[in-house]
Coordinates of C-alpha atoms in Angstrom, one line a residue:
X15 CA 0.0 0.0 0.0
X16 CA 1.6 3.3 -1.0
X17 CA 0.6 6.7 0.3
X18 CA 1.1 10.2 -1.1
X19 CA 0.0 11.9 2.1
X20 CA 1.9 14.8 3.6
X21 CA 4.4 13.9 6.2
X22 CA 3.4 14.2 9.9
X23 CA 6.3 14.6 12.3
X24 CA 5.9 14.5 16.0
X25 CA 8.6 16.4 17.9
X26 CA 9.5 16.6 21.6
X27 CA 11.5 19.5 22.9
X28 CA 13.5 19.6 26.1
X29 CA 15.7 22.3 27.6
X30 CA 16.7 23.7 31.0
X31 CA 15.5 26.9 32.5
X32 CA 16.2 29.9 30.2
X33 CA 17.8 27.8 27.4
X34 CA 15.4 29.5 25.0
X35 CA 13.2 26.6 24.1
X36 CA 9.9 28.6 24.0
X37 CA 11.7 31.2 22.0
X38 CA 12.9 28.6 19.5
X39 CA 9.4 27.2 19.0
X40 CA 8.0 30.7 18.7
X41 CA 10.6 31.5 16.1
X42 CA 9.7 28.3 14.1
X43 CA 6.0 29.3 14.2
X44 CA 6.9 32.9 13.1
X45 CA 9.2 31.8 10.3
X46 CA 6.7 29.3 8.9
X47 CA 3.9 32.0 9.2
X48 CA 2.0 29.8 11.6
X49 CA 1.1 32.5 14.1
X50 CA -2.3 34.0 13.9
X51 CA -2.6 37.8 13.4
X52 CA -4.0 38.4 16.9
X53 CA -1.2 36.2 18.4
X54 CA 1.5 38.1 16.6
X55 CA 0.0 41.4 17.6
X56 CA -0.1 40.3 21.2
X57 CA 3.6 39.3 21.0
X58 CA 4.5 42.7 19.5
X59 CA 2.4 44.5 22.2
X60 CA 3.9 42.6 25.1
X61 CA 7.4 42.9 23.8
X62 CA 7.0 46.6 23.6
X63 CA 5.5 46.8 27.1
X64 CA 8.6 45.0 28.5
X65 CA 10.9 47.5 26.7
X66 CA 12.4 44.9 24.4
X67 CA 13.8 46.0 21.0
X68 CA 13.0 42.5 19.6
X69 CA 10.0 40.2 19.5
X70 CA 9.7 37.9 22.5
X71 CA 8.6 34.7 20.7
X72 CA 8.5 32.8 24.0
X73 CA 5.0 34.4 24.4
X74 CA 3.8 32.2 21.5
X75 CA 4.1 29.0 23.6
X76 CA 4.0 29.8 27.3
X77 CA 0.3 29.6 27.7
X78 CA -0.1 29.3 31.5
X79 CA 0.0 32.5 33.6
X80 CA 2.6 30.8 35.9
X81 CA 4.7 30.1 32.8
X82 CA 4.6 33.6 31.6
X83 CA 5.4 35.1 35.0
X84 CA 8.3 32.8 35.7
X85 CA 9.6 32.4 32.2
X86 CA 9.6 28.6 32.4
X87 CA 7.6 25.8 30.9
X88 CA 5.5 23.7 33.4
X89 CA 2.8 21.9 31.4
X90 CA 3.1 19.8 28.2
X91 CA 1.7 21.9 25.4
X92 CA 1.0 20.5 21.9
X93 CA 1.7 23.0 19.2
X94 CA 0.7 22.6 15.6
X95 CA 2.3 24.1 12.5
X96 CA 2.9 23.2 8.9
X97 CA 5.0 23.9 5.8
X98 CA 4.2 23.2 2.2
X99 CA 5.0 19.4 2.5
X100 CA 4.9 18.6 6.2
X101 CA 2.6 18.8 9.2
X102 CA 4.3 19.2 12.6
X103 CA 3.2 18.5 16.2
X104 CA 5.5 19.8 18.9
X105 CA 5.2 18.5 22.4
X106 CA 6.7 21.4 24.3
X107 CA 7.9 19.6 27.5
X108 CA 9.4 21.1 30.7
X109 CA 13.0 20.1 31.5
X110 CA 13.0 20.3 35.3
X111 CA 13.5 17.1 37.3
X112 CA 10.2 17.6 39.0
X113 CA 8.5 17.3 35.7
X114 CA 10.2 14.2 34.4
X115 CA 6.8 12.5 34.0
X116 CA 5.8 15.4 31.6
X117 CA 8.9 14.8 29.6
X118 CA 8.2 11.1 29.3
X119 CA 4.6 11.8 28.3
X120 CA 5.7 14.2 25.6
X121 CA 8.5 12.1 24.2
X122 CA 6.5 8.8 24.2
X123 CA 4.8 9.6 20.9
X124 CA 7.6 11.6 19.3
X125 CA 9.8 10.6 16.3
X126 CA 12.2 13.5 16.7
X127 CA 13.6 15.2 19.8
X128 CA 15.1 18.7 20.0
X129 CA 17.4 19.1 23.1
X130 CA 18.4 22.7 23.7
X131 CA 21.7 23.6 25.2
X132 CA 22.7 27.2 26.3
X133 CA 26.0 27.9 24.5
X134 CA 27.1 29.8 27.6
X135 CA 26.5 26.8 30.0
X136 CA 27.3 23.8 27.8
X137 CA 26.3 20.3 28.8
X138 CA 24.8 20.3 32.3
X139 CA 23.1 17.8 34.6
X140 CA 19.7 18.3 33.0
X141 CA 21.1 17.6 29.6
X142 CA 22.0 14.1 30.8
X143 CA 18.4 13.6 31.9
X144 CA 16.9 14.9 28.6
X145 CA 19.1 12.6 26.6
X146 CA 18.5 9.7 28.9
X147 CA 14.7 9.9 28.5
X148 CA 15.0 10.1 24.7
X149 CA 17.4 7.1 24.9
X150 CA 14.9 5.2 27.1
X151 CA 12.0 6.0 24.7
X152 CA 14.1 5.1 21.6
X153 CA 13.6 8.4 19.8
X154 CA 15.4 7.8 16.5
X155 CA 16.3 11.3 15.6
X156 CA 17.8 13.7 18.2
X157 CA 18.7 17.3 17.3
X158 CA 21.0 19.0 19.7
X159 CA 20.3 22.7 19.2
X160 CA 23.1 24.7 20.8
X161 CA 21.3 28.0 21.3
X162 CA 22.2 31.6 22.2
X163 CA 25.3 31.5 19.9
X164 CA 24.8 35.3 19.6
X165 CA 25.8 35.6 23.3
X166 CA 29.2 33.8 22.6
X167 CA 29.9 35.9 19.5
X168 CA 29.0 33.0 17.2
X169 CA 32.3 31.3 18.2
X170 CA 32.8 28.0 16.4
X171 CA 35.1 26.7 19.1
X172 CA 32.3 27.0 21.7
X173 CA 30.1 24.9 19.5
X174 CA 32.8 22.3 18.9
X175 CA 33.6 22.0 22.6
X176 CA 29.9 21.4 23.5
X177 CA 29.6 18.9 20.7
X178 CA 32.6 17.0 22.0
X179 CA 31.1 16.9 25.5
X180 CA 27.8 15.7 24.2
X181 CA 29.5 13.0 22.1
X182 CA 31.1 11.7 25.3
X183 CA 27.5 11.4 26.7
X184 CA 26.4 9.4 23.6
X185 CA 29.2 6.9 24.3
X186 CA 27.3 6.0 27.6
X187 CA 24.1 5.3 25.7
X188 CA 22.8 1.7 25.1
X189 CA 20.8 2.9 22.1
X190 CA 23.0 3.0 19.1
X191 CA 20.5 3.3 16.4
X192 CA 19.6 7.0 17.0
X193 CA 20.9 9.7 14.8
X194 CA 22.2 12.7 16.7
X195 CA 22.6 16.0 14.8
X196 CA 24.3 19.2 16.2
X197 CA 23.1 22.6 15.0
X198 CA 24.3 26.0 16.3
X199 CA 21.4 28.4 16.5
X200 CA 20.2 31.7 17.8
X201 CA 16.5 31.4 18.3
X202 CA 16.2 35.1 19.2
X203 CA 17.6 36.2 15.8
X204 CA 16.6 33.2 13.7
X205 CA 20.0 32.0 12.8
X206 CA 19.8 28.3 11.6
X207 CA 16.2 28.0 12.6
X208 CA 14.3 28.1 9.3
X209 CA 17.2 29.1 7.1
X210 CA 21.0 29.3 7.3
X211 CA 23.1 31.9 9.1
X212 CA 25.4 34.5 7.6
X213 CA 27.0 35.0 10.9
X214 CA 28.0 31.3 11.3
X215 CA 29.3 30.6 7.8
X216 CA 31.6 28.1 9.3
X217 CA 28.6 25.8 9.8
X218 CA 27.8 23.9 6.6
X219 CA 25.0 21.7 7.8
X220 CA 21.2 22.2 7.5
X221 CA 19.1 24.6 9.5
X222 CA 16.7 23.1 12.0
X223 CA 13.7 23.3 9.7
X224 CA 15.7 22.1 6.7
X225 CA 16.8 19.0 8.7
X226 CA 13.2 18.3 9.6
X227 CA 11.9 18.8 6.1
X228 CA 14.5 16.4 4.6
X229 CA 13.4 13.5 6.9
X230 CA 11.6 10.8 4.9
X231 CA 8.4 9.0 6.1
X232 CA 10.2 5.7 6.1
X233 CA 12.8 7.1 8.5
X234 CA 10.2 8.1 11.0
X235 CA 8.2 4.8 11.3
X236 CA 8.8 2.3 14.1
X237 CA 10.3 -0.6 12.2
X238 CA 10.1 -4.2 13.4
X239 CA 7.7 -7.1 13.2
X240 CA 4.1 -6.4 12.0
X241 CA 1.6 -5.8 14.7
X242 CA -2.0 -5.0 13.7
X243 CA -4.3 -4.1 16.7
X244 CA -8.0 -4.3 15.9
X245 CA -9.8 -1.1 16.8
X246 CA -13.2 -1.8 15.2
X247 CA -15.0 -4.7 13.6
X248 CA -16.7 -3.4 10.4
X249 CA -20.1 -5.0 9.8
X250 CA -22.1 -2.7 7.4
X251 CA -25.0 -5.2 6.9
X252 CA -26.1 -3.3 3.8
X253 CA -27.6 -4.9 0.7
X254 CA -24.3 -4.5 -1.2
X255 CA -22.1 -5.6 1.8
X256 CA -24.5 -7.9 3.7
X257 CA -21.8 -10.5 4.6
X258 CA -18.8 -8.1 4.9
X259 CA -16.8 -8.5 8.1
X260 CA -13.6 -6.5 8.2
X261 CA -11.2 -5.5 11.0
X262 CA -10.1 -1.9 11.1
X263 CA -7.0 -0.7 12.8
X264 CA -3.5 0.7 12.4
X265 CA -0.5 -1.4 11.4
X266 CA 2.8 -0.9 13.3
X267 CA 6.3 -2.3 12.8
X268 CA 6.3 -4.1 9.5
X269 CA 4.2 -4.9 6.5
X270 CA 1.3 -7.2 5.8
X271 CA 0.3 -8.6 2.4
X272 CA -2.7 -10.4 0.9
X273 CA -2.2 -14.1 1.3
X274 CA 0.0 -13.8 4.4
X275 CA -0.6 -16.5 7.1
X276 CA -1.8 -14.6 10.2
X277 CA -2.5 -15.6 13.8
X278 CA -5.2 -13.9 15.9
X279 CA -4.2 -13.2 19.4
X280 CA -5.2 -14.1 22.1
X281 CA -7.1 -17.0 20.6
X282 CA -4.2 -18.2 18.5
X283 CA -6.7 -18.9 15.7
X284 CA -5.0 -19.0 12.2
X285 CA -6.2 -17.7 8.9
X286 CA -5.0 -15.9 5.7
X287 CA -5.4 -12.3 4.7
X288 CA -8.0 -12.1 2.0
X289 CA -8.1 -8.3 1.3
X290 CA -6.5 -5.1 2.5
X291 CA -8.8 -2.2 2.0
X292 CA -9.0 1.6 2.6
X293 CA -12.4 3.2 1.8
X294 CA -13.2 1.9 -1.7
X295 CA -9.7 0.9 -2.6
X296 CA -7.9 -2.4 -2.3
X297 CA -4.2 -3.0 -1.9
X298 CA -1.9 -5.9 -2.1
X299 CA 0.2 -4.7 0.8
X300 CA -0.1 -2.5 3.9
X301 CA 3.1 -0.9 5.3
X302 CA 3.9 0.3 8.8
X303 CA 1.8 3.4 9.7
X304 CA -1.1 2.4 7.5
X305 CA -4.7 2.6 8.8
X306 CA -6.6 -0.1 6.9
X307 CA -9.4 -2.6 7.1
X308 CA -8.3 -6.3 6.7
X309 CA -10.6 -9.2 5.8
X310 CA -9.7 -12.9 6.4
X311 CA -10.4 -15.9 4.4
X312 CA -11.9 -17.8 7.3
X313 CA -14.9 -17.0 9.5
X314 CA -12.9 -16.6 12.7
X315 CA -13.8 -14.8 15.9
X316 CA -12.0 -11.4 16.0
X317 CA -12.9 -8.6 18.4
X318 CA -11.7 -5.1 19.3
X319 CA -8.4 -5.4 21.2
X320 CA -7.3 -8.6 19.4
X321 CA -4.1 -8.5 17.4
X322 CA -3.3 -9.9 14.0
X323 CA 0.4 -11.0 13.5
X324 CA 2.2 -13.0 10.9
X325 CA 2.1 -16.6 12.1
X326 CA 5.9 -16.8 11.7
X327 CA 6.4 -13.7 13.9
X328 CA 4.5 -14.4 17.1
X329 CA 5.2 -12.1 20.1
X330 CA 6.0 -13.3 23.6
X331 CA 3.0 -14.6 25.6
X332 CA 3.8 -14.6 29.3
X333 CA 2.3 -14.0 32.7
X334 CA 5.6 -12.4 34.0
X335 CA 7.4 -9.4 32.6
X336 CA 10.2 -7.0 33.4
X337 CA 9.9 -3.3 32.6
X338 CA 11.4 0.1 33.0
X339 CA 8.8 2.2 34.9
X340 CA 8.4 6.0 35.1
X341 CA 6.2 6.9 38.1
X342 CA 3.7 9.6 37.1
X343 CA 1.6 9.6 40.3
X344 CA 2.4 10.9 43.8
X345 CA 1.3 7.6 45.3
X346 CA 4.6 5.5 45.3
X347 CA 4.8 2.2 43.5
X348 CA 5.8 -0.5 46.1
X349 CA 6.6 -4.2 46.2
X350 CA 3.5 -6.2 46.5
X351 CA 1.2 -3.5 45.2
X352 CA -1.5 -4.5 42.8
X353 CA -2.6 -2.6 39.7
X354 CA -4.5 -2.8 36.5
X355 CA -2.1 -3.1 33.7
X356 CA -3.4 -1.7 30.4
X357 CA -1.6 -3.0 27.3
X358 CA -3.2 -1.5 24.2
X359 CA -6.9 -1.7 24.8
X360 CA -6.6 -4.9 27.0
X361 CA -6.4 -4.9 30.8
X362 CA -5.0 -7.5 33.2
X363 CA -4.3 -7.5 36.9
X364 CA -0.7 -7.1 37.8
X365 CA 1.3 -7.4 41.1
X366 CA 4.7 -5.8 41.7
X367 CA 7.0 -8.8 42.3
X368 CA 10.2 -6.9 42.9
X369 CA 12.0 -3.7 42.2
X370 CA 15.4 -4.3 40.7
X371 CA 16.6 -0.8 41.2
X372 CA 16.2 2.9 40.9
X373 CA 17.8 4.2 37.6
X374 CA 20.0 7.3 37.7
X375 CA 19.2 9.5 34.7
X376 CA 22.8 10.6 34.4
X377 CA 23.8 7.2 33.1
X378 CA 25.7 6.5 36.4
X379 CA 23.8 3.2 37.0
X380 CA 21.2 2.0 39.5
X381 CA 20.7 1.8 43.3
X382 CA 18.5 -0.5 45.4
X383 CA 15.0 0.8 46.1
X384 CA 11.9 -0.4 48.0
X385 CA 9.6 1.9 46.1
X386 CA 9.4 4.4 43.2
X387 CA 8.2 7.9 44.0
X388 CA 6.8 10.5 41.7
X389 CA 9.1 11.1 38.7
X390 CA 11.4 8.2 39.6
X391 CA 12.5 5.8 36.9
X392 CA 13.2 2.2 37.9
X393 CA 13.3 -1.4 36.8
X394 CA 10.4 -3.5 38.0
X395 CA 9.2 -7.2 37.7
X396 CA 5.5 -8.0 37.5
X397 CA 3.3 -11.1 37.8
X398 CA 0.1 -11.0 35.8
X399 CA -3.3 -12.6 36.2
X400 CA -3.2 -13.9 32.7
X401 CA -0.7 -13.7 29.8
X402 CA -0.3 -10.7 27.6
X403 CA 1.2 -10.8 24.1
X404 CA 4.1 -8.4 24.0
X405 CA 7.4 -7.5 22.4
X406 CA 10.3 -5.8 24.1
X407 CA 9.9 -2.0 23.7
X408 CA 13.2 -1.8 21.8
X409 CA 11.6 -4.1 19.1
X410 CA 8.1 -2.6 19.1
X411 CA 7.1 0.7 20.7
X412 CA 3.4 0.0 20.2
X413 CA 3.4 -3.5 21.6
X414 CA 6.1 -3.0 24.2
X415 CA 4.5 -0.3 26.3
X416 CA 1.7 -0.1 28.9
X417 CA 0.3 1.9 31.7
X418 CA -0.5 1.0 35.3
X419 CA -3.9 2.0 36.8
X420 CA -4.7 2.2 40.5
X421 CA -7.5 -0.3 41.3
X422 CA -9.3 2.0 43.7
X423 CA -9.1 5.5 42.2
X424 CA -8.6 4.4 38.6
X425 CA -5.8 7.0 38.3
X426 CA -2.9 6.3 36.0
X427 CA 0.1 5.7 38.3
X428 CA 2.9 4.6 36.0
X429 CA 4.0 4.2 32.4
X430 CA 6.1 1.1 31.5
X431 CA 8.5 0.0 28.8
X432 CA 8.9 -3.8 28.6
X433 CA 12.5 -5.1 28.6

């Protein structure tokens, strides 16, 4: 199945206090003409009231009153803009340690990460955390935007020194498939944001927007084994489609073709793919990222929440699992605690069997822990009431992640990434 659709790129941003992240996003919106007239007028008015001789683009993104007053980002904001060939969604996430859960939430659906570094400060402790989380979530493209180059006189050596320090950090990473790109920028003045910079002629690489525009759809997809989660059973029951029974959903990881032998999970019923359809069109193949309707040759029982996989590529089916957990609730996760584990649209009961350790986000290792508190990241073992059909997160983001839900309050307590 081939598509001619516009690209959609999901981006997560991270930066420490006053690194200029909100200004960078605001500049992107301004340079792509994505700011509404009233928003631009408000920026001009507020900038003048503050006595600035420039436009304060951070006002384009800091929507909460507390954010504007403190000049920091607290909440995760989703910002939309587009160019002639690409639609973008930016998850503007806070970089402070107390908002680690917000960073994880924002980065969990992102294909690209932008990590900002203040050229005057270089790599700092929070830079380690930002890169660690993107490493944990297997974000395939990381842009290290070394900002405020105007405040270091656009000095190439400053850029090279920071790049060298960050490359030493990359050496500590266990995720070797990501692509890390370094771009020197001045978000305030627009250097290397949407176009190149005359003041940094020594830099021969792409601007931030040029890099994003050059990314191909195939580079952005989560590649691995094919996992088709059924979202809806299509039964029109019309005169023309009286006996039609199709299964609509989105395909992740790999491709499926007409004639493929498939297994339906959790029933382990087997069949073959009869047709792959999208509206009134039929295709011989569906590729990763496609939303399609699949029909099978046999009348087998398939329901919402079931998964179609190639019979030669079965996932693991177990009642025990190990996962890296980020605690997103103020109620600590403790050994022996029971939760509802939601994997896709399916739910099972789960008990915390053991906590292997609390993970340090500066890549310095782990330490023993009896519980995980809000914003902690740790390695945890679970026992389940019945098997789930999963892949390790490093092999399949869609089938290797889950959330934990408190049985009493039904609040989300944790997000998990299966090892």
